[in-house]
Amino acid sequence: MPVDRILVDARIATMEPGADAYGTVAGSGAIAIAGDRIAWVGPMRDLPGGLDAVERIGLDGRWVTPGLVDCHTHLVHAGNRAHEFELRLEGASYEALAQAGGGILSTVRATRAADEALLVATALPRLDALIAEGATTVEIKSGYGLSVEDEVKMLRAARRLGRERPVGIRTTLLAAHALPPEFAGDPDGYIDLCCGPILDAVAAEGLADAVDAFCDRIGFTRAQTARVFDAARARGLPVKLHAEQLSDQGGAALAAAMGALSADHLEHLDEDGVAAMARAGTVAVLLPGAYYFIRETRKPPVEALRRHGVAIAVSTDLNPGSSPLHSPLLAMNMACTFFALTPAEALAGMTRHAAAALGIAADAGTIAAGKRADLAIWDIERPGELAYRIAFNPLYRRLWGGR
Ligand code: DI6
Ligand code: FE
């Protein structure tokens, strides 16, 4: 079998489900790469003969994991909300600031005023921070444009980022994120815009890989969310939902019933919602950065998610208002310290289950023959270290599509 390079003398956490929580390859391992794909992975002693690799790369016993998958970000936006952070520390709540016309709408004003080039230029350093910690796939949502041209502009900027850097970008249309001022008092009129002209324009250019909505008191109702989902599914686009972040709206159960890839946040999720997600195979995406930064006190029901066998992903939620977190590793650490995930669950949450939350599990998220060779190589003694340190980056090298 012709391959392009072989990584040898590696310790490998494949993150494939199996005997141990990390899918560890026994002893010293090897990974053969052909083109952008993994051709073979296993113990060195089982390395098939006749692998005439052009290049053999010795890793001196370093650990290799799947490249990290940050499955929920809002990293394209203009401006910042440092002033609101100060106001919140003086007692204002996240929800009250939103109701007073700040919050998401303050970022909408800044994002509408920016052109595509400025959105790309300001997003690049944020994307680079994720890449520097081993991210090989990053999801990016729209949702600060809230008009046909501004949602399209955001998603074009997101796609551009994928051409500027060696990283997989998955885009999500989140037009139903907040009610823009020109639709004040007419949320259903805005949902008409989301379901018709915005979705049409985005679909015409193939700008979105999925469709999301914010179902909450300061977002949209279940009925409005269902309309957005129907319109998305009519165009063959998978759906996901910001659900049960600030209150319990039954959003996760709706998302599950409509076959959503994921329901995200979930601090206020109840047992019925968990059961609905389990039945549908909807991934639970936990966002501990938002929990931390808005000083939420209610935790997502991790024990119930485990008991029902719901897959748990972890992501940064990188955004200017509720989670200005640019570190996938810190998100994993927070998932352990705040939500009591094990370090293995946190790593599975940033790899295998994150890929499932994006509908790309066949291609990414674990180290297995046939998948993309998206790999992170770390200077660590054991994989649990990835969730252990705070604000330290042990990445040694990163491969995206075998390079
Ligand atoms: N929930 C969130 O945490 C982000 N969006 C959402 O629906 C935050 C967006 C922001 O505050 O800018
Ligand atoms: Fe979010």
Coordinates of C-alpha atoms and ligand atoms in Angstrom, one line a residue:
M1 CA 0.0 0.0 0.0
P2 CA 1.5 3.3 -1.0
V3 CA 1.5 5.9 1.8
D4 CA 3.1 9.4 2.0
R5 CA 4.3 9.4 5.6
I6 CA 4.3 7.3 8.7
L7 CA 4.3 8.6 12.2
V8 CA 6.3 6.1 14.4
D9 CA 7.2 5.7 18.0
A10 CA 4.0 7.4 19.1
R11 CA 1.6 6.8 21.9
I12 CA -1.9 7.1 20.4
A13 CA -5.3 8.0 21.9
T14 CA -7.5 7.1 19.0
M15 CA -10.7 8.2 20.9
E16 CA -12.4 5.3 19.2
P17 CA -14.9 3.6 21.6
G18 CA -13.2 0.5 23.0
A19 CA -11.5 -1.1 25.9
D20 CA -10.3 2.1 27.6
A21 CA -11.7 5.6 27.6
Y22 CA -9.0 7.0 25.3
G23 CA -9.0 4.2 22.7
T24 CA -5.4 3.8 23.5
V25 CA -3.1 1.9 21.1
A26 CA -1.1 -0.7 23.1
G27 CA 2.6 0.2 23.5
S28 CA 4.4 2.2 20.9
G29 CA 2.2 3.0 17.9
A30 CA 2.3 4.1 14.3
I31 CA 0.0 6.0 12.0
A32 CA 0.3 5.7 8.2
I33 CA -1.0 8.6 6.1
A34 CA -1.9 8.5 2.4
G35 CA -2.9 11.8 0.9
D36 CA -5.2 13.5 3.4
R37 CA -6.4 10.2 5.0
I38 CA -5.3 7.8 7.7
A39 CA -4.3 4.6 5.9
W40 CA -3.4 2.5 9.0
V41 CA -3.2 2.9 12.7
G42 CA -2.0 0.4 15.3
P43 CA 0.9 -0.9 17.4
M44 CA 4.4 -0.6 15.7
R45 CA 4.9 -4.3 15.9
D46 CA 1.8 -4.9 13.7
L47 CA 2.8 -2.3 11.1
P48 CA 2.1 -4.1 7.8
G49 CA 5.2 -4.8 5.6
G50 CA 5.4 -3.0 2.3
L51 CA 4.4 0.4 3.6
D52 CA 6.9 2.2 1.5
A53 CA 6.5 5.6 3.1
V54 CA 8.3 8.5 1.6
E55 CA 8.8 10.0 5.0
R56 CA 9.0 8.4 8.5
I57 CA 8.5 10.8 11.4
G58 CA 9.7 9.6 14.8
L59 CA 7.7 11.1 17.7
D60 CA 9.9 10.0 20.6
G61 CA 6.9 8.6 22.5
R62 CA 4.8 11.8 22.3
W63 CA 1.0 11.4 22.4
V64 CA -1.1 11.7 19.3
T65 CA -4.9 12.5 19.6
P66 CA -7.4 13.4 17.0
G67 CA -7.2 17.1 16.1
L68 CA -9.6 19.1 18.3
V69 CA -13.0 19.9 17.0
D70 CA -14.5 23.1 18.3
C71 CA -18.1 22.5 17.4
H72 CA -19.8 25.8 18.6
T73 CA -18.3 29.2 18.0
H74 CA -19.4 32.7 17.1
L75 CA -15.9 33.8 16.2
V76 CA -16.9 36.0 13.3
H77 CA -18.1 39.3 14.8
A78 CA -17.0 42.9 15.1
G79 CA -16.4 44.9 18.3
N80 CA -16.3 43.6 21.8
R81 CA -18.5 43.7 24.9
A82 CA -15.8 44.6 27.6
H83 CA -18.1 47.5 28.7
E84 CA -20.9 45.1 29.4
F85 CA -18.6 42.9 31.4
E86 CA -18.0 45.9 33.6
L87 CA -21.7 46.6 33.9
R88 CA -22.4 43.0 34.8
L89 CA -19.8 43.2 37.6
E90 CA -21.7 46.2 38.9
G91 CA -24.8 44.1 39.1
A92 CA -26.5 44.1 35.7
S93 CA -27.5 40.7 34.4
Y94 CA -26.7 39.2 31.0
E95 CA -30.5 39.0 30.3
A96 CA -31.2 42.5 31.5
L97 CA -28.5 44.0 29.3
A98 CA -30.1 42.1 26.3
Q99 CA -33.6 43.4 27.2
A100 CA -32.2 47.0 27.3
G101 CA -31.0 46.7 23.7
G102 CA -27.4 45.7 24.5
G103 CA -26.2 42.2 24.5
I104 CA -26.3 40.4 21.2
L105 CA -27.8 43.5 19.5
S106 CA -24.8 45.6 20.5
T107 CA -22.6 43.1 18.5
V108 CA -25.2 43.2 15.7
R109 CA -24.7 47.0 15.4
A110 CA -20.9 46.6 15.2
T111 CA -21.1 43.7 12.8
R112 CA -23.5 45.4 10.4
A113 CA -21.1 48.4 10.3
A114 CA -18.1 46.1 9.3
D115 CA -17.3 44.8 5.8
E116 CA -16.4 41.3 5.0
A117 CA -12.7 42.0 4.9
L118 CA -12.8 43.6 8.4
L119 CA -14.7 40.6 9.8
V120 CA -12.1 38.2 8.3
A121 CA -9.2 40.3 9.7
T122 CA -10.6 40.5 13.2
A123 CA -11.6 36.8 13.2
L124 CA -8.2 35.5 12.1
P125 CA -6.4 36.0 15.4
R126 CA -9.2 34.2 17.2
L127 CA -9.1 31.3 14.8
D128 CA -5.3 31.2 15.2
A129 CA -5.7 30.9 19.0
L130 CA -7.8 27.7 18.5
I131 CA -5.5 26.3 15.8
A132 CA -2.5 26.9 18.2
E133 CA -4.1 24.5 20.6
G134 CA -4.6 21.7 18.1
A135 CA -8.0 22.6 16.6
T136 CA -8.4 21.1 13.1
T137 CA -12.1 21.7 12.7
V138 CA -13.9 24.8 13.9
E139 CA -17.6 25.6 13.5
I140 CA -18.6 29.2 13.0
K141 CA -22.1 30.6 13.3
S142 CA -23.7 33.7 11.8
G143 CA -26.3 35.5 14.0
Y144 CA -24.9 39.1 14.4
G145 CA -26.1 40.2 11.0
L146 CA -29.9 39.5 11.2
S147 CA -30.6 40.7 7.7
V148 CA -30.1 39.0 4.3
E149 CA -27.0 40.9 3.3
D150 CA -25.4 40.9 6.8
E151 CA -26.0 37.2 7.5
V152 CA -24.6 36.4 4.0
K153 CA -21.6 38.7 4.7
M154 CA -20.8 36.8 8.0
L155 CA -21.0 33.4 6.4
R156 CA -18.9 34.5 3.5
A157 CA -16.3 35.7 6.0
A158 CA -16.4 32.4 7.8
R159 CA -15.9 30.5 4.5
R160 CA -13.0 32.8 3.7
L161 CA -11.3 31.9 6.9
G162 CA -11.2 28.3 5.8
R163 CA -9.2 29.4 2.7
E164 CA -6.9 31.5 4.8
R165 CA -5.8 28.8 7.2
P166 CA -5.2 25.1 7.2
V167 CA -8.4 24.2 9.2
G168 CA -11.8 22.7 8.4
I169 CA -14.5 25.3 8.8
R170 CA -18.1 24.3 9.2
T171 CA -20.6 27.1 9.0
T172 CA -24.0 27.4 10.7
L173 CA -26.7 29.9 9.8
L174 CA -28.0 31.4 13.1
A175 CA -30.3 34.1 11.8
A176 CA -32.8 33.4 14.5
H177 CA -30.4 34.6 17.2
A178 CA -32.1 37.8 18.3
L179 CA -34.8 40.1 17.1
P180 CA -33.4 43.0 15.0
P181 CA -34.7 46.5 15.9
E182 CA -36.5 46.9 12.6
F183 CA -38.7 44.0 13.5
A184 CA -39.4 45.2 17.1
G185 CA -42.8 43.9 18.2
D186 CA -43.0 41.5 15.2
P187 CA -40.9 38.4 15.9
D188 CA -43.0 36.3 13.5
G189 CA -42.4 38.7 10.8
Y190 CA -38.6 38.3 11.4
I191 CA -39.0 34.5 11.4
D192 CA -40.6 34.9 8.0
L193 CA -37.4 36.6 6.8
C194 CA -35.3 33.9 8.4
C195 CA -37.3 31.1 6.7
G196 CA -37.6 32.8 3.3
P197 CA -35.2 35.4 2.0
I198 CA -32.2 34.7 4.4
L199 CA -32.3 31.0 4.0
D200 CA -32.8 31.3 0.2
A201 CA -29.8 33.6 -0.2
V202 CA -27.6 31.5 2.1
A203 CA -28.6 28.2 0.4
A204 CA -28.1 29.7 -3.1
E205 CA -24.4 30.3 -2.3
G206 CA -24.0 27.1 -0.3
L207 CA -22.9 29.2 2.6
A208 CA -24.3 27.1 5.5
D209 CA -23.7 23.5 6.6
A210 CA -26.4 23.6 9.2
V211 CA -29.1 25.9 10.8
D212 CA -29.3 26.9 14.4
A213 CA -31.6 29.1 16.5
F214 CA -31.7 30.6 20.0
C215 CA -34.8 29.3 21.8
D216 CA -35.1 31.3 25.1
R217 CA -36.9 34.2 26.7
I218 CA -34.6 36.7 25.0
G219 CA -34.5 34.6 21.8
F220 CA -37.4 32.8 20.1
T221 CA -40.3 30.5 21.1
R222 CA -40.6 26.8 20.4
A223 CA -43.1 27.5 17.7
Q224 CA -40.8 30.0 16.0
T225 CA -37.9 27.6 16.3
A226 CA -40.0 24.8 14.8
R227 CA -40.7 27.1 11.8
V228 CA -37.0 27.7 11.3
F229 CA -36.2 24.0 11.5
D230 CA -39.0 23.1 9.0
A231 CA -37.6 25.6 6.5
A232 CA -34.0 24.3 7.0
R233 CA -35.0 20.7 6.6
A234 CA -37.0 21.5 3.5
R235 CA -33.7 22.6 2.0
G236 CA -31.9 19.5 3.3
L237 CA -29.9 21.4 5.9
P238 CA -29.4 19.7 9.4
V239 CA -30.4 21.6 12.5
K240 CA -29.1 22.3 16.0
L241 CA -30.3 24.5 18.8
H242 CA -29.2 26.9 21.6
A243 CA -31.5 25.3 24.1
E244 CA -32.2 25.7 27.8
Q245 CA -29.4 28.2 28.4
L246 CA -31.2 30.8 30.6
S247 CA -34.5 29.0 31.1
D248 CA -36.3 25.8 30.3
Q249 CA -38.4 26.2 27.1
G250 CA -38.5 22.5 26.1
G251 CA -36.2 23.5 23.2
A252 CA -34.0 20.4 23.4
A253 CA -37.0 18.1 23.2
L254 CA -38.2 19.9 20.2
A255 CA -34.8 19.8 18.6
A256 CA -34.6 16.1 19.3
A257 CA -38.0 15.4 17.9
M258 CA -36.9 17.2 14.7
G259 CA -33.8 15.1 14.4
A260 CA -31.3 17.8 15.4
L261 CA -27.6 17.0 15.4
S262 CA -27.1 18.8 18.7
A263 CA -28.7 20.8 21.5
D264 CA -26.3 23.2 23.1
H265 CA -25.8 24.9 26.5
L266 CA -28.5 22.9 28.4
E267 CA -28.0 24.2 32.0
H268 CA -31.8 24.2 32.4
L269 CA -32.5 20.9 30.7
D270 CA -34.9 18.5 32.5
E271 CA -35.0 14.7 32.5
D272 CA -37.7 14.6 29.7
G273 CA -35.4 16.6 27.5
V274 CA -32.5 14.3 28.2
A275 CA -34.7 11.3 27.4
A276 CA -35.8 12.9 24.1
M277 CA -32.2 13.6 23.1
A278 CA -31.2 10.0 23.9
R279 CA -34.0 8.6 21.7
A280 CA -33.0 10.8 18.8
G281 CA -29.3 10.5 19.2
T282 CA -29.0 14.3 19.5
V283 CA -25.6 15.3 21.0
A284 CA -25.5 17.5 24.1
V285 CA -22.9 20.3 23.6
L286 CA -21.8 21.7 26.9
L287 CA -20.3 25.2 26.9
P288 CA -18.6 25.8 30.3
G289 CA -17.1 29.1 29.1
A290 CA -20.6 30.7 29.0
Y291 CA -21.6 29.1 32.3
Y292 CA -18.4 30.7 33.8
F293 CA -18.6 34.1 32.2
I294 CA -22.2 34.9 32.9
R295 CA -21.8 33.4 36.3
E296 CA -24.6 30.9 35.9
T297 CA -25.1 28.8 39.0
R298 CA -27.2 26.0 37.5
K299 CA -25.2 23.2 35.9
P300 CA -26.3 21.0 33.0
P301 CA -27.6 17.6 34.1
V302 CA -24.5 15.6 33.3
E303 CA -25.4 12.6 35.5
A304 CA -28.8 12.3 33.6
L305 CA -27.1 12.7 30.3
R306 CA -24.7 9.8 31.2
R307 CA -27.5 7.6 32.5
H308 CA -29.5 8.0 29.3
G309 CA -26.4 7.5 27.1
V310 CA -26.5 10.9 25.5
A311 CA -23.2 11.8 23.8
I312 CA -21.6 14.8 25.4
A313 CA -19.5 17.3 23.4
V314 CA -17.6 20.3 24.8
S315 CA -16.9 23.6 23.0
T316 CA -15.6 27.1 23.6
D317 CA -18.8 29.0 22.5
L318 CA -16.2 31.7 21.5
N319 CA -18.3 34.9 21.4
P320 CA -18.0 38.5 22.6
G321 CA -20.9 38.4 25.1
S322 CA -21.2 35.3 27.1
S323 CA -18.0 33.4 26.4
P324 CA -14.9 35.3 25.2
L325 CA -13.0 32.0 25.6
H326 CA -10.3 31.3 23.0
S327 CA -9.0 28.1 24.4
P328 CA -10.4 24.6 23.7
L329 CA -8.1 23.2 26.4
L330 CA -9.4 25.5 29.0
A331 CA -13.0 24.6 27.9
M332 CA -12.1 21.0 28.6
N333 CA -10.6 21.9 31.9
M334 CA -13.7 23.9 32.8
A335 CA -16.0 21.0 31.7
C336 CA -14.1 18.9 34.3
T337 CA -13.9 21.4 37.2
F338 CA -17.4 22.9 36.8
F339 CA -19.4 20.0 35.3
A340 CA -17.4 17.0 36.7
L341 CA -16.7 15.5 33.4
T342 CA -13.7 13.1 33.5
P343 CA -10.7 14.2 31.5
A344 CA -11.4 11.4 29.0
E345 CA -15.0 12.6 28.6
A346 CA -13.7 16.1 28.0
L347 CA -11.4 14.9 25.3
A348 CA -14.1 12.8 23.7
G349 CA -16.3 15.9 23.9
M350 CA -13.7 18.0 22.0
T351 CA -13.1 15.2 19.4
R352 CA -15.5 12.3 18.7
H353 CA -18.7 13.8 20.0
A354 CA -17.9 17.2 18.7
A355 CA -17.6 15.7 15.2
A356 CA -21.0 14.0 15.7
A357 CA -22.5 17.3 16.7
L358 CA -21.4 18.7 13.3
G359 CA -22.5 15.6 11.4
I360 CA -18.9 14.8 10.3
A361 CA -18.2 11.7 12.4
A362 CA -17.5 9.6 9.3
D363 CA -14.6 11.9 8.5
A364 CA -13.2 13.4 11.8
G365 CA -13.1 13.1 15.5
T366 CA -11.2 9.8 16.0
I367 CA -8.0 8.3 14.6
A368 CA -9.1 5.4 12.4
A369 CA -8.3 4.1 8.9
G370 CA -10.2 6.0 6.2
K371 CA -10.8 9.2 8.3
R372 CA -9.0 12.5 7.6
A373 CA -5.5 12.7 9.0
D374 CA -6.4 15.6 11.3
L375 CA -4.1 15.0 14.2
A376 CA -2.7 16.8 17.3
I377 CA 0.7 15.7 18.7
W378 CA 1.4 16.7 22.3
D379 CA 4.3 16.9 24.7
I380 CA 2.5 15.2 27.6
E381 CA 2.9 12.0 29.6
R382 CA -0.7 10.9 29.6
P383 CA -3.8 12.1 27.7
G384 CA -5.6 13.2 30.9
E385 CA -3.1 16.1 31.1
L386 CA -4.9 17.9 28.3
A387 CA -7.8 18.8 30.6
Y388 CA -5.5 19.3 33.6
R389 CA -3.4 22.3 33.2
I390 CA -4.8 25.8 33.2
A391 CA -3.6 28.2 30.5
F392 CA -0.7 26.1 29.3
N393 CA -0.4 24.7 25.8
P394 CA 1.5 21.5 25.3
L395 CA 0.9 21.2 21.5
Y396 CA 4.0 19.9 19.7
R397 CA 2.7 19.7 16.1
R398 CA -0.6 19.6 14.3
L399 CA -1.5 17.8 11.1
W400 CA -4.5 18.9 9.0
G401 CA -5.3 16.5 6.2
G402 CA -2.0 14.8 6.6
R403 CA 0.1 18.0 6.4
Ligands
DI6_1 N1 -26.2 32.2 23.7 C1 -24.9 32.5 23.9 O1 -24.3 32.2 24.8 C2 -24.4 33.2 22.7 N2 -25.5 33.2 21.8 C3 -26.6 32.6 22.5 O2 -27.7 32.4 22.0 C4 -24.0 34.5 23.1 C5 -24.1 35.6 22.1 C6 -23.7 36.9 22.7 O3 -24.0 37.3 23.8 O4 -23.2 37.7 21.9
FE2 FE -23.5 30.0 21.3

